Amino acid sequence: MQDIYIHGGAMTPFGRHPGVLAPELAQQAILKALADADVPAGRIQAVYCANVLGGMILGQLIVRDLGLKGIPVYNVENACASGATGVHLARHALLAGQYDTVLVFGIEQLTALGGGTIPLQRNDHKTDLYAKSGMVLPAVYAMRGTRFLHERDANPSDLAEVAVKNRYHGSLNPYAQQRKTTTVEEVLASRMIADPLTLLQCCPSQVDGAASVVLSTRRPAQARPVKVLSSVVVSGMREEADDDILDAEITARAARQAYEQAGLGPQDVDVVELHDAFTIAELLYYEALGLAPRGDAVALLKSGATRLGGRVPVNPSGGLLAKGHPLGATGVAQMVEILWQLQGRAGERQVADTRIGLTQCTGGGIAGVDHAASSVHLLGV
């Protein structure tokens, strides 16, 4: 199979960017990624723009002023998995030989929405039970958290430990929205959002940001060129009445396919960026990704294995809990973080001796399925 390389990547700081329009924010990430890749804009043969809430033809609007004239622009929306899906589609086109060098970027400006939770389904209040009943993601994950505490004989402090870890990692990341460390006591004392999830156990909803990568079949002239070893996107399957809400089936299925595609296993992974929109999500994904056997997620966390300096650091960027979650940008930003980690460019949060990195991003809530979409990528040097 043709090797696919990440020639370069960049992102903007995640946070509030008052007075900066979404196209400007995206252009910052794009231009920095092109410079990082040492690839002129004229060599880009196609553009993939990932965005959820920014409206029609956003990609064309963004690249209009960048000298990328007349090339295909694909606008990709797949909820929180939009950025990862954009990379997946770009890889398909490269493998097919349709292009040899493409640009993928994600952009979201959630501050423009004015606050509040992100709706599960904006356009389907008649046919989707979750949307019709006003269900929101904090409530969905709170149910998982409640079941987890009951079934695994865990404590609320176990959930809080995830926030403590990721806030510490975020304190080392200049691109993170939240750069203040916290304690278990502070996490548990923060405002209750949906029992047992408190404010500091939920990713910030007021965040803007953009991220971009340059992908190519050409081998870059770098000391540690990073390859996309596998790329998987799957959709959720309709659940039966007795399905286990702690079984992140869609992510486990995507992970199995990604490992098989790359000829690797969980034991080969050195660093992970996963979709910790809520603390309970990270614990469930430890098991779905094969980092811990079923029932051992808390033990893995408490062992320190997923902290910087541990066996397999998870979310060294701070994850969604600290770095922030501008929907369309998240999946691409995860790849940028792993690119930097594999090339030894992650500064204070650098994971030692990395060869293989994994990114995982889920997206969308629909009644009757685990998630609407899930994506897993394996990157390696």
mmCIF file of C-alpha atoms in Angstrom:
data_model
loop_
_atom_site.group_PDB
_atom_site.id
_atom_site.type_symbol
_atom_site.label_atom_id
_atom_site.label_comp_id
_atom_site.label_asym_id
_atom_site.label_seq_id
_atom_site.Cartn_x
_atom_site.Cartn_y
_atom_site.Cartn_z
ATOM 1 C CA MET A 1 0.000 0.000 0.000
ATOM 2 C CA GLN A 2 1.191 3.523 -0.832
ATOM 3 C CA ASP A 3 2.711 5.362 2.132
ATOM 4 C CA ILE A 4 0.849 8.503 3.199
ATOM 5 C CA TYR A 5 2.944 11.102 5.032
ATOM 6 C CA ILE A 6 2.027 14.083 7.176
ATOM 7 C CA HIS A 7 4.401 16.709 5.841
ATOM 8 C CA GLY A 8 3.438 19.318 8.407
ATOM 9 C CA GLY A 9 0.780 20.505 10.764
ATOM 10 C CA ALA A 10 -0.287 23.520 12.783
ATOM 11 C CA MET A 11 -3.088 24.818 14.945
ATOM 12 C CA THR A 12 -4.205 28.048 16.509
ATOM 13 C CA PRO A 13 -4.493 28.406 20.267
ATOM 14 C CA PHE A 14 -7.892 27.112 21.348
ATOM 15 C CA GLY A 15 -10.014 29.604 23.263
ATOM 16 C CA ARG A 16 -11.923 32.807 22.728
ATOM 17 C CA HIS A 17 -10.801 34.888 19.752
ATOM 18 C CA PRO A 18 -12.900 38.064 19.950
ATOM 19 C CA GLY A 19 -12.946 40.067 16.761
ATOM 20 C CA VAL A 20 -11.461 37.251 14.675
ATOM 21 C CA LEU A 21 -13.745 35.711 12.071
ATOM 22 C CA ALA A 22 -13.748 31.959 11.386
ATOM 23 C CA PRO A 23 -12.076 32.318 7.955
ATOM 24 C CA GLU A 24 -9.215 34.318 9.484
ATOM 25 C CA LEU A 25 -8.724 31.718 12.203
ATOM 26 C CA ALA A 26 -8.637 28.884 9.668
ATOM 27 C CA GLN A 27 -6.235 30.771 7.416
ATOM 28 C CA GLN A 28 -3.806 31.167 10.310
ATOM 29 C CA ALA A 29 -3.688 27.386 10.794
ATOM 30 C CA ILE A 30 -3.474 26.706 7.059
ATOM 31 C CA LEU A 31 -0.577 29.082 6.405
ATOM 32 C CA LYS A 32 1.338 27.768 9.417
ATOM 33 C CA ALA A 33 0.801 24.171 8.280
ATOM 34 C CA LEU A 34 2.056 24.963 4.768
ATOM 35 C CA ALA A 35 5.128 26.631 6.248
ATOM 36 C CA ASP A 36 5.696 23.725 8.627
ATOM 37 C CA ALA A 37 5.459 21.299 5.695
ATOM 38 C CA ASP A 38 7.663 23.495 3.496
ATOM 39 C CA VAL A 39 5.048 23.041 0.780
ATOM 40 C CA PRO A 40 4.005 26.007 -1.399
ATOM 41 C CA ALA A 41 0.281 26.612 -1.769
ATOM 42 C CA GLY A 42 0.584 25.921 -5.483
ATOM 43 C CA ARG A 43 1.426 22.269 -4.813
ATOM 44 C CA ILE A 44 -1.866 21.633 -3.006
ATOM 45 C CA GLN A 45 -4.194 19.729 -5.337
ATOM 46 C CA ALA A 46 -7.283 19.479 -3.120
ATOM 47 C CA VAL A 47 -8.621 20.899 0.122
ATOM 48 C CA TYR A 48 -10.774 19.225 2.774
ATOM 49 C CA CYS A 49 -12.562 21.590 5.180
ATOM 50 C CA ALA A 50 -14.063 20.069 8.337
ATOM 51 C CA ASN A 51 -16.731 22.101 10.105
ATOM 52 C CA VAL A 52 -20.008 21.444 11.912
ATOM 53 C CA LEU A 53 -21.887 24.692 12.478
ATOM 54 C CA GLY A 54 -20.298 27.257 10.162
ATOM 55 C CA GLY A 55 -22.697 27.071 7.237
ATOM 56 C CA MET A 56 -22.476 26.214 3.549
ATOM 57 C CA ILE A 57 -19.347 26.348 1.347
ATOM 58 C CA LEU A 58 -17.178 27.465 4.254
ATOM 59 C CA GLY A 59 -14.104 25.788 2.742
ATOM 60 C CA GLN A 60 -14.339 27.804 -0.472
ATOM 61 C CA LEU A 61 -14.810 30.996 1.503
ATOM 62 C CA ILE A 62 -11.684 30.285 3.551
ATOM 63 C CA VAL A 63 -9.322 29.337 0.709
ATOM 64 C CA ARG A 64 -10.558 32.038 -1.671
ATOM 65 C CA ASP A 65 -7.881 34.469 -0.515
ATOM 66 C CA LEU A 66 -5.008 31.975 -0.247
ATOM 67 C CA GLY A 67 -4.139 31.564 -3.921
ATOM 68 C CA LEU A 68 -5.566 28.041 -4.120
ATOM 69 C CA LYS A 69 -7.369 28.738 -7.378
ATOM 70 C CA GLY A 70 -9.860 26.354 -8.892
ATOM 71 C CA ILE A 71 -8.820 23.187 -7.064
ATOM 72 C CA PRO A 72 -11.455 20.903 -5.515
ATOM 73 C CA VAL A 73 -12.681 21.935 -2.072
ATOM 74 C CA TYR A 74 -14.591 19.309 -0.084
ATOM 75 C CA ASN A 75 -16.676 20.419 2.895
ATOM 76 C CA VAL A 76 -16.947 17.659 5.493
ATOM 77 C CA GLU A 77 -19.452 17.446 8.358
ATOM 78 C CA ASN A 78 -19.561 14.395 10.623
ATOM 79 C CA ALA A 79 -20.261 15.997 14.013
ATOM 80 C CA CYS A 80 -17.262 15.904 16.385
ATOM 81 C CA ALA A 81 -15.559 13.393 14.075
ATOM 82 C CA SER A 82 -15.562 15.865 11.152
ATOM 83 C CA GLY A 83 -11.836 16.635 11.229
ATOM 84 C CA ALA A 84 -10.837 12.984 11.502
ATOM 85 C CA THR A 85 -13.264 12.147 8.702
ATOM 86 C CA GLY A 86 -11.656 14.808 6.522
ATOM 87 C CA VAL A 87 -8.262 13.161 7.001
ATOM 88 C CA HIS A 88 -9.810 9.762 6.252
ATOM 89 C CA LEU A 89 -11.333 10.970 2.974
ATOM 90 C CA ALA A 90 -8.135 12.743 1.952
ATOM 91 C CA ARG A 91 -6.161 9.557 2.554
ATOM 92 C CA HIS A 92 -8.560 7.635 0.312
ATOM 93 C CA ALA A 93 -7.987 10.079 -2.531
ATOM 94 C CA LEU A 94 -4.203 9.886 -2.090
ATOM 95 C CA LEU A 95 -4.255 6.087 -2.056
ATOM 96 C CA ALA A 96 -6.346 6.116 -5.225
ATOM 97 C CA GLY A 97 -3.723 8.275 -6.933
ATOM 98 C CA GLN A 98 -6.173 11.092 -7.550
ATOM 99 C CA TYR A 99 -3.823 13.585 -5.870
ATOM 100 C CA ASP A 100 -0.329 13.494 -4.410
ATOM 101 C CA THR A 101 -0.521 16.427 -1.985
ATOM 102 C CA VAL A 102 -3.617 17.729 -0.190
ATOM 103 C CA LEU A 103 -4.552 20.035 2.665
ATOM 104 C CA VAL A 104 -6.969 19.134 5.464
ATOM 105 C CA PHE A 105 -8.161 21.657 8.012
ATOM 106 C CA GLY A 106 -10.830 21.919 10.674
ATOM 107 C CA ILE A 107 -12.412 25.078 12.013
ATOM 108 C CA GLU A 108 -15.098 25.936 14.543
ATOM 109 C CA GLN A 109 -16.172 29.162 16.191
ATOM 110 C CA LEU A 110 -18.454 28.090 19.022
ATOM 111 C CA THR A 111 -18.375 31.483 20.743
ATOM 112 C CA ALA A 112 -20.549 32.748 17.876
ATOM 113 C CA LEU A 113 -23.391 30.551 19.168
ATOM 114 C CA GLY A 114 -23.692 32.491 22.401
ATOM 115 C CA GLY A 115 -23.193 29.636 24.878
ATOM 116 C CA GLY A 116 -25.101 26.607 26.097
ATOM 117 C CA THR A 117 -24.785 22.929 25.283
ATOM 118 C CA ILE A 118 -24.360 21.683 21.724
ATOM 119 C CA PRO A 119 -27.631 20.105 20.534
ATOM 120 C CA LEU A 120 -27.543 16.443 19.530
ATOM 121 C CA GLN A 121 -29.590 16.980 16.382
ATOM 122 C CA ARG A 122 -30.345 20.499 15.223
ATOM 123 C CA ASN A 123 -32.538 19.493 12.293
ATOM 124 C CA ASP A 124 -34.403 16.359 13.340
ATOM 125 C CA HIS A 125 -36.750 17.162 16.226
ATOM 126 C CA LYS A 126 -39.579 15.101 14.765
ATOM 127 C CA THR A 127 -37.955 11.755 13.997
ATOM 128 C CA ASP A 128 -35.130 11.383 16.538
ATOM 129 C CA LEU A 129 -36.212 10.508 20.078
ATOM 130 C CA TYR A 130 -33.181 12.161 21.734
ATOM 131 C CA ALA A 131 -33.687 15.420 19.842
ATOM 132 C CA LYS A 132 -37.437 15.383 20.404
ATOM 133 C CA SER A 133 -37.033 14.940 24.165
ATOM 134 C CA GLY A 134 -34.383 17.659 24.455
ATOM 135 C CA MET A 135 -31.586 15.269 25.389
ATOM 136 C CA VAL A 136 -28.139 16.872 25.590
ATOM 137 C CA LEU A 137 -24.709 15.269 25.695
ATOM 138 C CA PRO A 138 -23.942 16.014 29.362
ATOM 139 C CA ALA A 139 -27.066 14.032 30.271
ATOM 140 C CA VAL A 140 -26.105 11.116 28.027
ATOM 141 C CA TYR A 141 -22.634 10.891 29.553
ATOM 142 C CA ALA A 142 -23.984 11.427 33.061
ATOM 143 C CA MET A 143 -26.066 8.276 32.631
ATOM 144 C CA ARG A 144 -22.935 6.418 31.586
ATOM 145 C CA GLY A 145 -21.075 7.854 34.554
ATOM 146 C CA THR A 146 -23.799 6.804 36.993
ATOM 147 C CA ARG A 147 -23.849 3.289 35.593
ATOM 148 C CA PHE A 148 -20.040 3.140 35.702
ATOM 149 C CA LEU A 149 -19.937 4.104 39.392
ATOM 150 C CA HIS A 150 -22.516 1.445 40.188
ATOM 151 C CA GLU A 151 -21.176 -1.382 38.059
ATOM 152 C CA ARG A 152 -17.446 -0.899 38.594
ATOM 153 C CA ASP A 153 -17.660 -0.112 42.314
ATOM 154 C CA ALA A 154 -15.959 3.199 41.516
ATOM 155 C CA ASN A 155 -16.115 6.571 43.276
ATOM 156 C CA PRO A 156 -16.820 10.069 41.936
ATOM 157 C CA SER A 157 -13.197 10.876 42.751
ATOM 158 C CA ASP A 158 -12.135 8.304 40.139
ATOM 159 C CA LEU A 159 -13.894 10.336 37.466
ATOM 160 C CA ALA A 160 -12.407 13.550 38.846
ATOM 161 C CA GLU A 161 -8.885 12.104 38.519
ATOM 162 C CA VAL A 162 -9.245 12.218 34.733
ATOM 163 C CA ALA A 163 -9.858 15.976 34.862
ATOM 164 C CA VAL A 164 -6.915 16.463 37.230
ATOM 165 C CA LYS A 165 -4.579 14.583 34.868
ATOM 166 C CA ASN A 166 -5.706 16.354 31.733
ATOM 167 C CA ARG A 167 -5.723 19.799 33.350
ATOM 168 C CA TYR A 168 -2.125 19.179 34.383
ATOM 169 C CA HIS A 169 -1.217 18.197 30.833
ATOM 170 C CA GLY A 170 -3.055 21.257 29.512
ATOM 171 C CA SER A 171 -1.072 23.514 31.838
ATOM 172 C CA LEU A 172 1.998 22.550 29.788
ATOM 173 C CA ASN A 173 0.371 23.254 26.415
ATOM 174 C CA PRO A 174 0.453 26.834 25.092
ATOM 175 C CA TYR A 175 -2.379 25.945 22.668
ATOM 176 C CA ALA A 176 -4.787 24.812 25.409
ATOM 177 C CA GLN A 177 -7.766 26.888 26.486
ATOM 178 C CA GLN A 178 -7.542 25.793 30.132
ATOM 179 C CA ARG A 179 -4.002 26.098 31.516
ATOM 180 C CA LYS A 180 -4.699 25.984 35.229
ATOM 181 C CA THR A 181 -4.081 22.813 37.229
ATOM 182 C CA THR A 182 -6.751 21.539 39.587
ATOM 183 C CA THR A 183 -7.296 19.016 42.366
ATOM 184 C CA VAL A 184 -9.809 16.233 42.914
ATOM 185 C CA GLU A 185 -11.453 18.329 45.607
ATOM 186 C CA GLU A 186 -11.815 21.325 43.284
ATOM 187 C CA VAL A 187 -13.229 19.173 40.507
ATOM 188 C CA LEU A 188 -15.834 17.620 42.777
ATOM 189 C CA ALA A 189 -16.738 20.988 44.304
ATOM 190 C CA SER A 190 -17.308 22.665 40.934
ATOM 191 C CA ARG A 191 -20.890 23.281 39.847
ATOM 192 C CA MET A 192 -22.951 20.176 39.138
ATOM 193 C CA ILE A 193 -23.906 19.904 35.466
ATOM 194 C CA ALA A 194 -25.506 16.436 35.309
ATOM 195 C CA ASP A 195 -24.931 14.149 38.265
ATOM 196 C CA PRO A 196 -22.224 12.834 38.674
ATOM 197 C CA LEU A 197 -20.516 15.165 36.195
ATOM 198 C CA THR A 198 -19.442 18.540 37.564
ATOM 199 C CA LEU A 199 -18.364 21.550 35.521
ATOM 200 C CA LEU A 200 -14.662 20.629 35.487
ATOM 201 C CA GLN A 201 -15.552 17.171 34.170
ATOM 202 C CA CYS A 202 -17.070 18.623 30.979
ATOM 203 C CA CYS A 203 -15.142 20.093 28.066
ATOM 204 C CA PRO A 204 -15.609 23.861 27.577
ATOM 205 C CA SER A 205 -18.406 24.773 25.171
ATOM 206 C CA GLN A 206 -17.196 28.310 24.478
ATOM 207 C CA VAL A 207 -14.111 27.803 22.329
ATOM 208 C CA ASP A 208 -12.830 28.757 18.897
ATOM 209 C CA GLY A 209 -9.965 27.123 17.054
ATOM 210 C CA ALA A 210 -8.529 25.737 13.843
ATOM 211 C CA ALA A 211 -5.999 23.065 12.917
ATOM 212 C CA SER A 212 -4.479 21.938 9.625
ATOM 213 C CA VAL A 213 -2.277 19.190 8.168
ATOM 214 C CA VAL A 214 -0.616 18.626 4.807
ATOM 215 C CA LEU A 215 -0.813 15.029 3.561
ATOM 216 C CA SER A 216 1.181 13.642 0.665
ATOM 217 C CA THR A 217 2.365 10.469 -1.036
ATOM 218 C CA ARG A 218 5.747 12.169 -1.464
ATOM 219 C CA ARG A 219 8.294 11.299 1.208
ATOM 220 C CA PRO A 220 9.291 14.466 3.073
ATOM 221 C CA ALA A 221 12.918 15.396 3.659
ATOM 222 C CA GLN A 222 12.574 15.080 7.440
ATOM 223 C CA ALA A 223 14.627 13.151 9.968
ATOM 224 C CA ARG A 224 11.484 11.514 11.368
ATOM 225 C CA PRO A 225 8.799 11.478 8.671
ATOM 226 C CA VAL A 226 5.388 10.564 10.090
ATOM 227 C CA LYS A 227 3.131 8.151 8.224
ATOM 228 C CA VAL A 228 -0.601 7.583 8.499
ATOM 229 C CA LEU A 229 -0.461 3.848 9.228
ATOM 230 C CA SER A 230 -4.212 3.303 9.359
ATOM 231 C CA SER A 231 -7.409 5.300 9.090
ATOM 232 C CA VAL A 232 -10.871 4.046 9.997
ATOM 233 C CA VAL A 233 -14.279 5.715 10.135
ATOM 234 C CA VAL A 234 -17.347 3.699 11.135
ATOM 235 C CA SER A 235 -20.976 4.486 11.895
ATOM 236 C CA GLY A 236 -23.053 3.345 14.825
ATOM 237 C CA MET A 237 -25.280 0.266 14.627
ATOM 238 C CA ARG A 238 -28.794 0.197 15.990
ATOM 239 C CA GLU A 239 -28.747 -1.071 19.571
ATOM 240 C CA GLU A 240 -30.983 -3.680 21.098
ATOM 241 C CA ALA A 241 -32.936 -3.035 24.290
ATOM 242 C CA ASP A 242 -30.380 -4.799 26.481
ATOM 243 C CA ASP A 243 -27.243 -3.132 25.107
ATOM 244 C CA ASP A 244 -24.641 -2.059 27.672
ATOM 245 C CA ILE A 245 -24.170 1.724 27.818
ATOM 246 C CA LEU A 246 -20.635 1.162 29.144
ATOM 247 C CA ASP A 247 -19.667 -0.776 26.025
ATOM 248 C CA ALA A 248 -18.297 1.818 23.599
ATOM 249 C CA GLU A 249 -18.980 -0.587 20.753
ATOM 250 C CA ILE A 250 -18.455 1.825 17.876
ATOM 251 C CA THR A 251 -15.010 2.879 19.109
ATOM 252 C CA ALA A 252 -13.965 -0.695 19.910
ATOM 253 C CA ARG A 253 -14.972 -1.710 16.377
ATOM 254 C CA ALA A 254 -13.059 1.192 14.815
ATOM 255 C CA ALA A 255 -10.005 0.400 16.944
ATOM 256 C CA ARG A 256 -9.984 -3.274 15.956
ATOM 257 C CA GLN A 257 -10.078 -2.320 12.286
ATOM 258 C CA ALA A 258 -7.355 0.298 12.711
ATOM 259 C CA TYR A 259 -5.024 -2.106 14.530
ATOM 260 C CA GLU A 260 -5.594 -4.775 11.878
ATOM 261 C CA GLN A 261 -5.015 -2.308 9.050
ATOM 262 C CA ALA A 262 -1.690 -1.197 10.568
ATOM 263 C CA GLY A 263 -0.589 -4.662 11.694
ATOM 264 C CA LEU A 264 -0.291 -3.383 15.262
ATOM 265 C CA GLY A 265 -1.965 -3.851 18.630
ATOM 266 C CA PRO A 266 -2.701 -1.739 21.689
ATOM 267 C CA GLN A 267 0.598 -2.792 23.230
ATOM 268 C CA ASP A 268 2.449 -0.996 20.415
ATOM 269 C CA VAL A 269 0.920 2.429 21.091
ATOM 270 C CA ASP A 270 3.167 4.975 22.838
ATOM 271 C CA VAL A 271 0.872 8.003 23.041
ATOM 272 C CA VAL A 272 -2.874 8.616 22.618
ATOM 273 C CA GLU A 273 -5.118 11.582 21.927
ATOM 274 C CA LEU A 274 -8.729 10.545 22.578
ATOM 275 C CA HIS A 275 -12.165 12.132 22.759
ATOM 276 C CA ASP A 276 -12.502 13.041 26.458
ATOM 277 C CA ALA A 277 -15.477 15.360 26.079
ATOM 278 C CA PHE A 278 -16.425 14.196 29.593
ATOM 279 C CA THR A 279 -14.290 12.424 32.184
ATOM 280 C CA ILE A 280 -16.283 9.206 31.969
ATOM 281 C CA ALA A 281 -15.573 9.050 28.220
ATOM 282 C CA GLU A 282 -11.820 8.700 28.740
ATOM 283 C CA LEU A 283 -12.285 5.758 31.101
ATOM 284 C CA LEU A 284 -14.647 3.990 28.686
ATOM 285 C CA TYR A 285 -12.253 4.558 25.787
ATOM 286 C CA TYR A 286 -9.322 3.045 27.701
ATOM 287 C CA GLU A 287 -11.210 -0.230 27.461
ATOM 288 C CA ALA A 288 -12.591 0.244 23.941
ATOM 289 C CA LEU A 289 -9.103 0.963 22.572
ATOM 290 C CA GLY A 290 -7.634 -2.067 24.333
ATOM 291 C CA LEU A 291 -5.429 -0.025 26.655
ATOM 292 C CA ALA A 292 -7.061 -1.778 29.621
ATOM 293 C CA PRO A 293 -9.170 -4.941 29.951
ATOM 294 C CA ARG A 294 -12.856 -4.446 30.666
ATOM 295 C CA GLY A 295 -13.270 -3.346 34.262
ATOM 296 C CA ASP A 296 -9.664 -2.136 34.643
ATOM 297 C CA ALA A 297 -9.951 1.456 33.390
ATOM 298 C CA VAL A 298 -9.758 3.002 36.869
ATOM 299 C CA ALA A 299 -6.810 0.783 37.776
ATOM 300 C CA LEU A 300 -4.981 1.935 34.638
ATOM 301 C CA LEU A 301 -5.628 5.577 35.507
ATOM 302 C CA LYS A 302 -4.577 5.189 39.136
ATOM 303 C CA SER A 303 -1.377 3.382 38.121
ATOM 304 C CA GLY A 304 -0.142 6.569 36.451
ATOM 305 C CA ALA A 305 0.266 4.773 33.106
ATOM 306 C CA THR A 306 -1.786 7.369 31.224
ATOM 307 C CA ARG A 307 -0.070 10.375 32.755
ATOM 308 C CA LEU A 308 3.014 12.068 31.290
ATOM 309 C CA GLY A 309 5.923 9.828 32.265
ATOM 310 C CA GLY A 310 3.668 6.758 32.287
ATOM 311 C CA ARG A 311 3.627 3.744 29.970
ATOM 312 C CA VAL A 312 1.094 5.194 27.504
ATOM 313 C CA PRO A 313 0.302 8.876 28.150
ATOM 314 C CA VAL A 314 -3.244 9.774 27.141
ATOM 315 C CA ASN A 315 -4.140 13.310 26.069
ATOM 316 C CA PRO A 316 -0.752 14.959 26.672
ATOM 317 C CA SER A 317 -2.246 18.014 24.943
ATOM 318 C CA GLY A 318 -4.769 18.316 27.763
ATOM 319 C CA GLY A 319 -7.450 16.674 25.658
ATOM 320 C CA LEU A 320 -10.852 18.179 25.092
ATOM 321 C CA LEU A 321 -11.209 18.803 28.831
ATOM 322 C CA ALA A 322 -8.313 21.264 28.914
ATOM 323 C CA LYS A 323 -7.283 22.037 25.348
ATOM 324 C CA GLY A 324 -10.894 22.616 24.318
ATOM 325 C CA HIS A 325 -13.242 21.166 21.717
ATOM 326 C CA PRO A 326 -13.955 23.363 18.665
ATOM 327 C CA LEU A 327 -15.877 20.575 16.949
ATOM 328 C CA GLY A 328 -14.609 20.610 13.369
ATOM 329 C CA ALA A 329 -11.023 21.274 14.415
ATOM 330 C CA THR A 330 -10.682 18.610 17.110
ATOM 331 C CA GLY A 331 -9.853 15.559 14.977
ATOM 332 C CA VAL A 332 -7.214 17.460 12.991
ATOM 333 C CA ALA A 333 -5.750 19.004 16.165
ATOM 334 C CA GLN A 334 -5.343 15.515 17.629
ATOM 335 C CA MET A 335 -3.245 14.599 14.581
ATOM 336 C CA VAL A 336 -1.139 17.737 14.919
ATOM 337 C CA GLU A 337 -0.417 16.860 18.555
ATOM 338 C CA ILE A 338 0.607 13.301 17.666
ATOM 339 C CA LEU A 339 2.734 14.611 14.762
ATOM 340 C CA TRP A 340 4.587 16.882 17.190
ATOM 341 C CA GLN A 341 4.930 14.091 19.742
ATOM 342 C CA LEU A 342 6.385 11.645 17.213
ATOM 343 C CA GLN A 343 8.843 14.250 15.970
ATOM 344 C CA GLY A 344 9.900 15.393 19.441
ATOM 345 C CA ARG A 345 8.375 18.863 19.041
ATOM 346 C CA ALA A 346 5.879 18.900 21.937
ATOM 347 C CA GLY A 347 7.900 20.978 24.388
ATOM 348 C CA GLU A 348 7.226 20.522 28.100
ATOM 349 C CA ARG A 349 4.592 17.856 27.446
ATOM 350 C CA GLN A 350 6.845 15.718 25.243
ATOM 351 C CA VAL A 351 6.413 11.962 25.657
ATOM 352 C CA ALA A 352 9.745 10.133 25.562
ATOM 353 C CA ASP A 353 10.664 7.575 22.888
ATOM 354 C CA THR A 354 7.496 7.730 20.806
ATOM 355 C CA ARG A 355 7.133 5.667 17.634
ATOM 356 C CA ILE A 356 3.399 4.981 17.395
ATOM 357 C CA GLY A 357 0.555 7.358 18.216
ATOM 358 C CA LEU A 358 -3.216 6.877 18.151
ATOM 359 C CA THR A 359 -6.051 9.367 17.727
ATOM 360 C CA GLN A 360 -9.709 8.589 18.445
ATOM 361 C CA CYS A 361 -12.704 10.822 17.859
ATOM 362 C CA THR A 362 -16.400 10.066 18.128
ATOM 363 C CA GLY A 363 -19.207 12.221 16.852
ATOM 364 C CA GLY A 364 -22.914 12.762 17.006
ATOM 365 C CA GLY A 365 -25.733 11.568 19.201
ATOM 366 C CA ILE A 366 -28.667 9.667 17.739
ATOM 367 C CA ALA A 367 -31.247 7.693 19.679
ATOM 368 C CA GLY A 368 -30.635 3.972 19.414
ATOM 369 C CA VAL A 369 -26.912 3.964 18.570
ATOM 370 C CA ASP A 370 -23.711 4.310 20.622
ATOM 371 C CA HIS A 371 -22.570 7.295 18.541
ATOM 372 C CA ALA A 372 -23.235 8.386 14.975
ATOM 373 C CA ALA A 373 -19.578 8.097 13.954
ATOM 374 C CA SER A 374 -16.199 7.104 15.315
ATOM 375 C CA SER A 375 -12.737 7.433 13.857
ATOM 376 C CA VAL A 376 -9.414 5.891 14.845
ATOM 377 C CA HIS A 377 -6.063 6.699 13.251
ATOM 378 C CA LEU A 378 -2.630 5.232 13.906
ATOM 379 C CA LEU A 379 0.409 7.356 13.063
ATOM 380 C CA GLY A 380 4.008 6.183 13.156
ATOM 381 C CA VAL A 381 7.639 6.959 12.356
#
